[in-house]
Each structure stands twice: as C-alpha cells, then as structure tokens.
XYZ file of C-alpha atoms in Angstrom:
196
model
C 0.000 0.000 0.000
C 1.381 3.578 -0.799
C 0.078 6.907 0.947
C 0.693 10.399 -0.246
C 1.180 13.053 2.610
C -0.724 16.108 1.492
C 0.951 17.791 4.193
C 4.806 18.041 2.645
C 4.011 21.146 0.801
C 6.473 21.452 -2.381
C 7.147 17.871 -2.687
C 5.010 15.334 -2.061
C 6.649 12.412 -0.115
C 5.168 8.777 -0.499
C 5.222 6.798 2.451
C 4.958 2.645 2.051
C 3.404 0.143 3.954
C 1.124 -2.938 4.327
C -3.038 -3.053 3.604
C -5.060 -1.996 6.493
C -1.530 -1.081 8.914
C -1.310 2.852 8.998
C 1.852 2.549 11.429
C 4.428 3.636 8.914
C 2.129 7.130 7.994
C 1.232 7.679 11.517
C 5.333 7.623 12.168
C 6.068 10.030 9.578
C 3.674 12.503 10.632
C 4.803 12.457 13.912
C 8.272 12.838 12.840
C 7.400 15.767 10.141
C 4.837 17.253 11.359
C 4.779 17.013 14.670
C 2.310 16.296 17.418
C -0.564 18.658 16.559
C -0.462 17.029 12.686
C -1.489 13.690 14.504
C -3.488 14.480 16.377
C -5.874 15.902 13.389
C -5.121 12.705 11.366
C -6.140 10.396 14.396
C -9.416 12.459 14.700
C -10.322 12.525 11.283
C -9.638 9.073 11.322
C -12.204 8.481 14.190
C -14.663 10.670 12.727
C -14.852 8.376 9.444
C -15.254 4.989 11.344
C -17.955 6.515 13.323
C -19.279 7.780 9.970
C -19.352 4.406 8.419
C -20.540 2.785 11.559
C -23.453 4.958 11.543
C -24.294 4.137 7.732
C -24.366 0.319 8.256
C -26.078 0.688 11.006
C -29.197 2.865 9.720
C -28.870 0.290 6.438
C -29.862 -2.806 8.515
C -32.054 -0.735 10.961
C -29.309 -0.872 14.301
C -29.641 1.877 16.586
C -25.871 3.710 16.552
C -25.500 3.389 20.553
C -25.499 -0.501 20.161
C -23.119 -0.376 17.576
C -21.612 -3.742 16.183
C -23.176 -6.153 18.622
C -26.601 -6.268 17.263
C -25.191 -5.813 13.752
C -23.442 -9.139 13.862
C -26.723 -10.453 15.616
C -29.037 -9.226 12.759
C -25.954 -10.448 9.678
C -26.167 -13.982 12.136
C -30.172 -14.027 10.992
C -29.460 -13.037 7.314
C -26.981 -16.361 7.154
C -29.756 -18.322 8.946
C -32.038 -17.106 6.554
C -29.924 -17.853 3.389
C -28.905 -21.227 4.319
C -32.746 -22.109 5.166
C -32.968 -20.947 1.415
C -30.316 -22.722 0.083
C -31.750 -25.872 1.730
C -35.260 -25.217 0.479
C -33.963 -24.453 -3.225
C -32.049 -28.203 -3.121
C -34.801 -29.696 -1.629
C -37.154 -28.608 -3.794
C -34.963 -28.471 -7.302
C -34.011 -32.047 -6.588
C -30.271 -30.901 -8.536
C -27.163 -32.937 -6.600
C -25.588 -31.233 -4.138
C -21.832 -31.107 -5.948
C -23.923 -27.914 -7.700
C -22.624 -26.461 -4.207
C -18.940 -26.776 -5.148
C -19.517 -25.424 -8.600
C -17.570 -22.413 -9.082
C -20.856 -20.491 -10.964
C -22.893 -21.332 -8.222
C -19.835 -19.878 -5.653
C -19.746 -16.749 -7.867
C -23.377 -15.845 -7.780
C -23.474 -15.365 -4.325
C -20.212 -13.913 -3.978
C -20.713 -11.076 -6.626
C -23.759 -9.949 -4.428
C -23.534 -6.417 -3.923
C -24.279 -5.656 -0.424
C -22.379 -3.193 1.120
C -22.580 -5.227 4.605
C -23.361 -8.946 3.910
C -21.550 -11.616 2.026
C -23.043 -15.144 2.412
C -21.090 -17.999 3.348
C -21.957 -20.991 1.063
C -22.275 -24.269 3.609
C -20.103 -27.189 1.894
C -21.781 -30.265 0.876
C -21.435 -32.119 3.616
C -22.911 -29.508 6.161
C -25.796 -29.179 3.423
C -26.265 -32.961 3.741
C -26.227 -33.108 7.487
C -29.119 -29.839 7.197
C -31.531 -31.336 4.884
C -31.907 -34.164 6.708
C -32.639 -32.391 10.247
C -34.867 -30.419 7.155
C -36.587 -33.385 6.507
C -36.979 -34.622 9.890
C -38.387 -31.217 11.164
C -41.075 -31.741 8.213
C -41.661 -35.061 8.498
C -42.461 -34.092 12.261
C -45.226 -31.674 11.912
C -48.479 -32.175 12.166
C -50.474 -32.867 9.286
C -47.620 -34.837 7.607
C -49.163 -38.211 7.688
C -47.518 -40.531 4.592
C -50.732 -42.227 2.241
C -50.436 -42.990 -1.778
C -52.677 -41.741 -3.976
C -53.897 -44.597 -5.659
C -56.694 -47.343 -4.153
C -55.287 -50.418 -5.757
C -51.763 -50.528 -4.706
C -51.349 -49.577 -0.606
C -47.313 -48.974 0.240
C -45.854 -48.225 3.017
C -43.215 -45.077 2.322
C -40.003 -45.880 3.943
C -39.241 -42.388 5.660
C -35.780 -42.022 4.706
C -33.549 -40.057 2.342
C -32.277 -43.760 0.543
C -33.205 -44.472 -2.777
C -34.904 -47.508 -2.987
C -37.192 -49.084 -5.967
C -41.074 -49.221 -5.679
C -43.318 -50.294 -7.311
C -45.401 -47.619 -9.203
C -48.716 -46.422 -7.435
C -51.067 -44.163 -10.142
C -54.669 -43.457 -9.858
C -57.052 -46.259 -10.533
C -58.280 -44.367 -13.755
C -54.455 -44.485 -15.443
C -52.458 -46.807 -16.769
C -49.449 -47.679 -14.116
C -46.839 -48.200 -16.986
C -47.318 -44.657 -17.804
C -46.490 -42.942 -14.665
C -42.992 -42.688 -14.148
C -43.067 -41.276 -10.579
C -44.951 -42.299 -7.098
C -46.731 -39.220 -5.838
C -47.036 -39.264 -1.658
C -48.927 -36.707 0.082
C -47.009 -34.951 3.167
C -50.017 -32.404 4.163
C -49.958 -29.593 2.080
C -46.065 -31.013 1.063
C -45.806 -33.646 -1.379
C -42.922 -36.243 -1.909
C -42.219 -37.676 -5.514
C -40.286 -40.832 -5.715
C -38.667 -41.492 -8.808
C -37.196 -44.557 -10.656
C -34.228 -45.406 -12.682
C-alpha cells in the first residue's frame, strides 16, 4: 500500500506500507509534522469509522449506541435465513448437491452487492447433514401423515432419504406403466419418488 502526505508542501513524499496497517504514515507525521499534525489525522480518522458505523447501522435498521453487537446479531439471521434458502432451493430443485462446489454457483453469491453482507456458502457435507434435520423437522409436523394416492396398490413409504425401488402407485383411472413417478402426500407437502 502507498500513501501520499498532502501535508509536505512542495514535494510530495510517499510513504509505504502494508493493507489496512497505517503505522508507517502515523510515524512520519509524527516525525514531520509534529504532534498537533497527529493528532488531526487520528481524529479525522475516528470521525470516518464513526461515519461508516453509523451508515451500516441505519442500512440494517441498528440503533448507533449498540453499535456492532446487534449488527453481527441481525448479519447472524441473514446467514440463517440464506442457508434455510439454500436448503429449500435443493430440496425442492431435486439438482445434486456437488452444484454447491460449482464455481458459478460460488460466484453468484459472492458477486452480491451488499455493502454489509456476504453469504457464506455451507459445503456439501454440512448441506447434507441440514436437509436431513430439514426433513426430519417436516416429516415431524403435524399434518404430515404418509398415504399414496392410488386405491389399488397400498405402500408403506419408507421415511428415509435412501433411494430404494417401488413399485409404481397411479390413480385407478391411469395406466401404471405410464407414470414414471410415485406421488405421496405430506399435508400440504408432497414427496415424488422417482425410478431409474
């Protein structure tokens, strides 16, 4: 990182350092310009973060006094949130779950332009492990009693996330040879099995 001190009037001297470390600017205007030149640079400085504090803060409705605490408590809700999404969107898509690991899929959420949130994509194996307490949370509620569709064939649905073969179930009006897919009602959910 290079700084230019505004300060040294005719010539302008460049002063080198490291990204985010100010230590080698803050020495040379304490050596040039003294005490006074500091302590303007240390308040501006101070001014600015409280500046951009204030801004993020009035962006995801914080009150300033509380500052960064409940700011990492509401960006903690907006990860919750997102990886609830995710989960939902795999769920429901039925795509594998390498798609995580894709680098297109990476990119879309990390080209998101918020000034104060960047998701954190969950690997595949934490995505596993969360669709199935996802599942079991579902399968849980009330309402989500497992029954076929059809009257001629009764199964019983194996509550698991296995694959495993079945026979076809269809409506007693349809031909079963050409349904492709078991429908099972989970409430107002359903569950489609599919077959290879």
């Amino acid at each position: 990182m290079v700084a230019l001190c505004l300060k040294c009037s005719p010539k302008q001297n460049i002063v080198k350092g490291y990204n985010n470390c100010t230590s080698n600017f803050v020495g040379h205007l304490k050596r040039k310009h003294g005490e006074e030149c500091l302590n303007e640079y240390k308040a501006y400085i101070k001014s600015k973060k409280k500046k951009n504090l204030s801004t993020i803060c009035t962006e995801n409705d914080v009150s300033v006094t509380e500052g960064k605490f409940r700011q990492r408590k509401n960006i903690n809700l907006l990860q919750d949130e997102f990886e609830e999404n995710t989960i939902k969107f795999f769920t429901s898509s039925m795509i594998p779950l390498r798609a995580v690991d894709n680098p297109y899929f990476i990119k879309t959420f990390m080209d998101l332009e918020t000034t104060n949130f960047k998701p954190k994509l969950i690997s595949r194996r934490t995505l596993t492990r969360r669709i199935q307490e996802y599942y079991g949370r579902e399968i849980e509620r009330p309402g989500s009693s497992v029954e076929p569709l059809d009257i001629g064939t009764r199964l019983s649905c194996p509550l698991g996330l296995a694959r495993q073969r079945l026979p076809v179930s269809c409506p007693p009006d349809q031909d079963p040879s050409q349904l492709p897919v078991t429908r099972y009602h989970l409430g107002w959910r359903s569950c489609s099995v599919t077959f290879d």
